[in-house]
Amino acid sequence: MKQEIRFRLNSQDVTMSVEPNLTLLDMLREELQMTSAKRSCEQGECGACTVIMDGITVNACLVLAISVDGAHIETIESLGATTLHPLQVHFKDLAASQCGFCTPGMILSAKALLDRNTDPTEEDVKEGLAGNMCRCTGYVKPVQAVLAAAKDLREQAKQGWERSHEFR
Ligand code: FES
Ligand code: FES
């Protein structure tokens, strides 16, 4: 029997009626036509379906839709609506994406990392991306892109802090 769930999806409130066995991935792709989370292994192995749930990355293929009741889900559509996020800028500029199949998940894993660690080491970034497989670009450029984005975000935060203290 269907159950009603309410959650936030990229800062918008959503109410849905879902079957108890529907996965978050199927809900996003089939019910909400939000196809940025990709379907590949469906076994939690590849990370193509990565989304952020309450600040933590999850494999949407392994999460039941009913369990997102009350949660905040972020997909890649939450980034770059007006201006590109630094992660998107550096993935583009460094050619860290080729076919792009893994890219939404990889960028979301990177975002979750940078949200909790503004100054990651290369090892931190490798660990943060460890659950995201890429079959064509490899990992050197994505790691470089995440480190460059982290630097930009720190610079933006510093400039914002300086601006907010200019007239005190
Ligand atoms: S499709 Fe979910 S981890 Fe591969
Ligand atoms: S860019 Fe093609 S799988 Fe990663």
PDB file of C-alpha atoms and ligand atoms in Angstrom:
ATOM      1  CA  MET A   1       0.000   0.000   0.000  1.00  0.00           C
ATOM      2  CA  LYS A   2       1.295   3.453  -0.902  1.00  0.00           C
ATOM      3  CA  GLN A   3       2.565   5.751   1.818  1.00  0.00           C
ATOM      4  CA  GLU A   4       2.715   9.527   1.806  1.00  0.00           C
ATOM      5  CA  ILE A   5       6.104  11.137   2.315  1.00  0.00           C
ATOM      6  CA  ARG A   6       7.177  14.778   2.543  1.00  0.00           C
ATOM      7  CA  PHE A   7      10.701  15.930   1.998  1.00  0.00           C
ATOM      8  CA  ARG A   8      12.781  18.774   0.603  1.00  0.00           C
ATOM      9  CA  LEU A   9      14.309  18.294  -2.819  1.00  0.00           C
ATOM     10  CA  ASN A  10      16.855  20.961  -3.713  1.00  0.00           C
ATOM     11  CA  SER A  11      15.119  23.416  -1.352  1.00  0.00           C
ATOM     12  CA  GLN A  12      11.623  22.703  -2.675  1.00  0.00           C
ATOM     13  CA  ASP A  13       8.993  20.950  -0.589  1.00  0.00           C
ATOM     14  CA  VAL A  14       7.726  17.732  -2.161  1.00  0.00           C
ATOM     15  CA  THR A  15       4.839  15.490  -1.136  1.00  0.00           C
ATOM     16  CA  MET A  16       4.592  12.081  -2.785  1.00  0.00           C
ATOM     17  CA  SER A  17       2.666   8.876  -2.442  1.00  0.00           C
ATOM     18  CA  VAL A  18       5.091   5.974  -2.877  1.00  0.00           C
ATOM     19  CA  GLU A  19       5.136   2.181  -2.821  1.00  0.00           C
ATOM     20  CA  PRO A  20       7.122   0.795   0.146  1.00  0.00           C
ATOM     21  CA  ASN A  21       9.587  -0.946  -2.190  1.00  0.00           C
ATOM     22  CA  LEU A  22      10.282   2.069  -4.433  1.00  0.00           C
ATOM     23  CA  THR A  23      13.894   3.189  -4.318  1.00  0.00           C
ATOM     24  CA  LEU A  24      14.962   6.813  -4.068  1.00  0.00           C
ATOM     25  CA  LEU A  25      16.624   6.398  -7.466  1.00  0.00           C
ATOM     26  CA  ASP A  26      13.399   5.220  -9.096  1.00  0.00           C
ATOM     27  CA  MET A  27      11.420   7.976  -7.420  1.00  0.00           C
ATOM     28  CA  LEU A  28      13.825  10.630  -8.690  1.00  0.00           C
ATOM     29  CA  ARG A  29      14.177   9.264 -12.206  1.00  0.00           C
ATOM     30  CA  GLU A  30      10.773   7.735 -12.940  1.00  0.00           C
ATOM     31  CA  GLU A  31       8.332   9.654 -10.765  1.00  0.00           C
ATOM     32  CA  LEU A  32       9.979  13.084 -10.685  1.00  0.00           C
ATOM     33  CA  GLN A  33      11.765  12.935 -14.073  1.00  0.00           C
ATOM     34  CA  MET A  34      14.956  14.085 -12.386  1.00  0.00           C
ATOM     35  CA  THR A  35      17.485  11.992 -14.261  1.00  0.00           C
ATOM     36  CA  SER A  36      20.796  13.438 -13.069  1.00  0.00           C
ATOM     37  CA  ALA A  37      21.232  10.559 -10.606  1.00  0.00           C
ATOM     38  CA  LYS A  38      22.334   7.777 -12.944  1.00  0.00           C
ATOM     39  CA  ARG A  39      21.368   4.118 -12.918  1.00  0.00           C
ATOM     40  CA  SER A  40      24.203   1.659 -13.407  1.00  0.00           C
ATOM     41  CA  CYS A  41      25.090  -1.191 -11.041  1.00  0.00           C
ATOM     42  CA  GLU A  42      22.072  -0.775  -8.704  1.00  0.00           C
ATOM     43  CA  GLN A  43      24.161  -2.544  -6.055  1.00  0.00           C
ATOM     44  CA  GLY A  44      25.868   0.347  -4.292  1.00  0.00           C
ATOM     45  CA  GLU A  45      29.133  -0.266  -6.125  1.00  0.00           C
ATOM     46  CA  CYS A  46      29.569   2.504  -8.704  1.00  0.00           C
ATOM     47  CA  GLY A  47      28.332   5.752  -7.132  1.00  0.00           C
ATOM     48  CA  ALA A  48      26.608   6.897 -10.341  1.00  0.00           C
ATOM     49  CA  CYS A  49      23.371   7.362  -8.394  1.00  0.00           C
ATOM     50  CA  THR A  50      24.953   9.432  -5.585  1.00  0.00           C
ATOM     51  CA  VAL A  51      22.800  12.146  -4.027  1.00  0.00           C
ATOM     52  CA  ILE A  52      23.165  14.052  -0.758  1.00  0.00           C
ATOM     53  CA  MET A  53      20.702  13.201   2.008  1.00  0.00           C
ATOM     54  CA  ASP A  54      20.812  15.503   5.038  1.00  0.00           C
ATOM     55  CA  GLY A  55      24.408  16.429   4.214  1.00  0.00           C
ATOM     56  CA  ILE A  56      25.659  12.885   3.691  1.00  0.00           C
ATOM     57  CA  THR A  57      26.144  11.143   0.345  1.00  0.00           C
ATOM     58  CA  VAL A  58      24.029   8.066  -0.248  1.00  0.00           C
ATOM     59  CA  ASN A  59      23.607   5.650  -3.127  1.00  0.00           C
ATOM     60  CA  ALA A  60      20.050   6.375  -4.222  1.00  0.00           C
ATOM     61  CA  CYS A  61      19.727   2.837  -5.617  1.00  0.00           C
ATOM     62  CA  LEU A  62      20.030   1.444  -2.071  1.00  0.00           C
ATOM     63  CA  VAL A  63      17.755   3.917  -0.268  1.00  0.00           C
ATOM     64  CA  LEU A  64      14.025   3.350  -0.048  1.00  0.00           C
ATOM     65  CA  ALA A  65      11.941   6.353  -0.994  1.00  0.00           C
ATOM     66  CA  ILE A  66       9.876   6.029   2.193  1.00  0.00           C
ATOM     67  CA  SER A  67      13.031   6.600   4.243  1.00  0.00           C
ATOM     68  CA  VAL A  68      13.501  10.126   2.868  1.00  0.00           C
ATOM     69  CA  ASP A  69      10.360  11.279   4.673  1.00  0.00           C
ATOM     70  CA  GLY A  70      11.406  14.468   6.480  1.00  0.00           C
ATOM     71  CA  ALA A  71      14.845  14.577   4.852  1.00  0.00           C
ATOM     72  CA  HIS A  72      16.572  17.089   2.576  1.00  0.00           C
ATOM     73  CA  ILE A  73      17.764  15.572  -0.701  1.00  0.00           C
ATOM     74  CA  GLU A  74      20.223  17.406  -2.935  1.00  0.00           C
ATOM     75  CA  THR A  75      20.856  16.430  -6.538  1.00  0.00           C
ATOM     76  CA  ILE A  76      23.172  18.100  -9.034  1.00  0.00           C
ATOM     77  CA  GLU A  77      20.251  20.330 -10.087  1.00  0.00           C
ATOM     78  CA  SER A  78      20.768  22.205  -6.799  1.00  0.00           C
ATOM     79  CA  LEU A  79      24.064  23.568  -8.142  1.00  0.00           C
ATOM     80  CA  GLY A  80      24.638  26.139 -10.856  1.00  0.00           C
ATOM     81  CA  ALA A  81      21.068  27.381 -11.333  1.00  0.00           C
ATOM     82  CA  THR A  82      22.313  30.961 -11.648  1.00  0.00           C
ATOM     83  CA  THR A  83      26.110  30.718 -11.697  1.00  0.00           C
ATOM     84  CA  LEU A  84      28.225  27.615 -11.886  1.00  0.00           C
ATOM     85  CA  HIS A  85      29.494  26.213  -8.602  1.00  0.00           C
ATOM     86  CA  PRO A  86      33.339  26.248  -8.408  1.00  0.00           C
ATOM     87  CA  LEU A  87      33.275  22.457  -8.646  1.00  0.00           C
ATOM     88  CA  GLN A  88      31.421  22.707 -11.959  1.00  0.00           C
ATOM     89  CA  VAL A  89      33.790  25.437 -13.188  1.00  0.00           C
ATOM     90  CA  HIS A  90      36.910  23.400 -12.460  1.00  0.00           C
ATOM     91  CA  PHE A  91      35.508  20.098 -13.717  1.00  0.00           C
ATOM     92  CA  LYS A  92      34.821  21.945 -16.977  1.00  0.00           C
ATOM     93  CA  ASP A  93      38.095  23.874 -17.164  1.00  0.00           C
ATOM     94  CA  LEU A  94      40.279  20.896 -16.266  1.00  0.00           C
ATOM     95  CA  ALA A  95      38.362  18.495 -18.526  1.00  0.00           C
ATOM     96  CA  ALA A  96      37.620  16.349 -15.498  1.00  0.00           C
ATOM     97  CA  SER A  97      34.554  14.951 -17.223  1.00  0.00           C
ATOM     98  CA  GLN A  98      34.359  13.131 -20.545  1.00  0.00           C
ATOM     99  CA  CYS A  99      31.137  11.190 -21.117  1.00  0.00           C
ATOM    100  CA  GLY A 100      29.727  12.799 -17.951  1.00  0.00           C
ATOM    101  CA  PHE A 101      27.928   9.689 -16.692  1.00  0.00           C
ATOM    102  CA  CYS A 102      29.745   9.665 -13.353  1.00  0.00           C
ATOM    103  CA  THR A 103      29.999  13.444 -13.039  1.00  0.00           C
ATOM    104  CA  PRO A 104      26.803  14.331 -11.122  1.00  0.00           C
ATOM    105  CA  GLY A 105      27.615  11.755  -8.455  1.00  0.00           C
ATOM    106  CA  MET A 106      31.257  12.712  -8.333  1.00  0.00           C
ATOM    107  CA  ILE A 107      30.502  16.411  -7.946  1.00  0.00           C
ATOM    108  CA  LEU A 108      27.948  15.709  -5.210  1.00  0.00           C
ATOM    109  CA  SER A 109      30.480  13.569  -3.317  1.00  0.00           C
ATOM    110  CA  ALA A 110      32.945  16.440  -3.671  1.00  0.00           C
ATOM    111  CA  LYS A 111      30.362  18.969  -2.486  1.00  0.00           C
ATOM    112  CA  ALA A 112      29.541  16.904   0.596  1.00  0.00           C
ATOM    113  CA  LEU A 113      33.271  16.728   1.335  1.00  0.00           C
ATOM    114  CA  LEU A 114      33.830  20.476   0.899  1.00  0.00           C
ATOM    115  CA  ASP A 115      30.749  21.288   2.991  1.00  0.00           C
ATOM    116  CA  ARG A 116      32.395  19.571   5.960  1.00  0.00           C
ATOM    117  CA  ASN A 117      36.099  20.159   5.148  1.00  0.00           C
ATOM    118  CA  THR A 118      37.011  23.459   3.498  1.00  0.00           C
ATOM    119  CA  ASP A 119      40.725  22.679   3.249  1.00  0.00           C
ATOM    120  CA  PRO A 120      41.031  19.026   2.209  1.00  0.00           C
ATOM    121  CA  THR A 121      44.320  17.340   1.401  1.00  0.00           C
ATOM    122  CA  GLU A 122      44.732  15.343  -1.796  1.00  0.00           C
ATOM    123  CA  GLU A 123      44.248  12.190   0.287  1.00  0.00           C
ATOM    124  CA  ASP A 124      41.021  13.606   1.743  1.00  0.00           C
ATOM    125  CA  VAL A 125      39.719  14.248  -1.775  1.00  0.00           C
ATOM    126  CA  LYS A 126      40.684  10.774  -2.980  1.00  0.00           C
ATOM    127  CA  GLU A 127      38.865   9.307   0.004  1.00  0.00           C
ATOM    128  CA  GLY A 128      35.851  11.564  -0.619  1.00  0.00           C
ATOM    129  CA  LEU A 129      35.597  10.352  -4.221  1.00  0.00           C
ATOM    130  CA  ALA A 130      36.410   6.727  -3.430  1.00  0.00           C
ATOM    131  CA  GLY A 131      32.813   5.580  -3.930  1.00  0.00           C
ATOM    132  CA  ASN A 132      32.507   7.097  -7.406  1.00  0.00           C
ATOM    133  CA  MET A 133      33.765   5.026 -10.321  1.00  0.00           C
ATOM    134  CA  CYS A 134      34.755   6.668 -13.591  1.00  0.00           C
ATOM    135  CA  ARG A 135      35.279   4.525 -16.655  1.00  0.00           C
ATOM    136  CA  CYS A 136      36.714   7.166 -18.985  1.00  0.00           C
ATOM    137  CA  THR A 137      38.353  10.223 -17.384  1.00  0.00           C
ATOM    138  CA  GLY A 138      40.054   8.497 -14.475  1.00  0.00           C
ATOM    139  CA  TYR A 139      40.644  10.220 -11.180  1.00  0.00           C
ATOM    140  CA  VAL A 140      43.644  12.573 -11.544  1.00  0.00           C
ATOM    141  CA  LYS A 141      41.729  15.470 -13.069  1.00  0.00           C
ATOM    142  CA  PRO A 142      38.659  15.172 -10.826  1.00  0.00           C
ATOM    143  CA  VAL A 143      40.936  15.287  -7.765  1.00  0.00           C
ATOM    144  CA  GLN A 144      42.702  18.369  -9.191  1.00  0.00           C
ATOM    145  CA  ALA A 145      39.322  19.981  -9.895  1.00  0.00           C
ATOM    146  CA  VAL A 146      38.093  19.418  -6.346  1.00  0.00           C
ATOM    147  CA  LEU A 147      41.284  20.863  -4.852  1.00  0.00           C
ATOM    148  CA  ALA A 148      40.999  23.920  -7.140  1.00  0.00           C
ATOM    149  CA  ALA A 149      37.331  24.376  -6.186  1.00  0.00           C
ATOM    150  CA  ALA A 150      38.200  24.126  -2.494  1.00  0.00           C
ATOM    151  CA  LYS A 151      40.769  26.900  -2.968  1.00  0.00           C
ATOM    152  CA  ASP A 152      38.193  29.099  -4.761  1.00  0.00           C
ATOM    153  CA  LEU A 153      35.596  28.529  -2.054  1.00  0.00           C
ATOM    154  CA  ARG A 154      38.093  29.460   0.675  1.00  0.00           C
ATOM    155  CA  GLU A 155      38.965  32.626  -1.263  1.00  0.00           C
ATOM    156  CA  GLN A 156      35.278  33.493  -1.718  1.00  0.00           C
ATOM    157  CA  ALA A 157      34.649  32.948   2.003  1.00  0.00           C
ATOM    158  CA  LYS A 158      37.623  35.173   2.883  1.00  0.00           C
ATOM    159  CA  GLN A 159      36.443  37.946   0.552  1.00  0.00           C
ATOM    160  CA  GLY A 160      32.913  37.677   1.957  1.00  0.00           C
ATOM    161  CA  TRP A 161      34.247  37.937   5.506  1.00  0.00           C
ATOM    162  CA  GLU A 162      36.401  40.964   4.594  1.00  0.00           C
ATOM    163  CA  ARG A 163      33.453  42.679   2.887  1.00  0.00           C
ATOM    164  CA  SER A 164      31.215  42.098   5.886  1.00  0.00           C
ATOM    165  CA  HIS A 165      33.805  43.766   8.143  1.00  0.00           C
ATOM    166  CA  GLU A 166      34.731  46.699   5.843  1.00  0.00           C
ATOM    167  CA  PHE A 167      32.594  49.367   7.490  1.00  0.00           C
ATOM    168  CA  ARG A 168      32.920  48.365  11.125  1.00  0.00           C
TER     169      ARG A 168
HETATM  170  S1  FES B   1      23.675   2.618  -9.458  1.00  0.00           S
HETATM  171 FE1  FES B   1      23.727   2.997  -7.344  1.00  0.00          FE
HETATM  172  S2  FES B   1      25.745   2.597  -6.720  1.00  0.00           S
HETATM  173 FE2  FES B   1      25.708   2.039  -8.836  1.00  0.00          FE
HETATM  174  S1  FES B   2      33.418  10.844 -17.312  1.00  0.00           S
HETATM  175 FE1  FES B   2      32.699   9.004 -18.254  1.00  0.00          FE
HETATM  176  S2  FES B   2      32.415   7.646 -16.583  1.00  0.00           S
HETATM  177 FE2  FES B   2      33.395   9.344 -15.701  1.00  0.00          FE
END
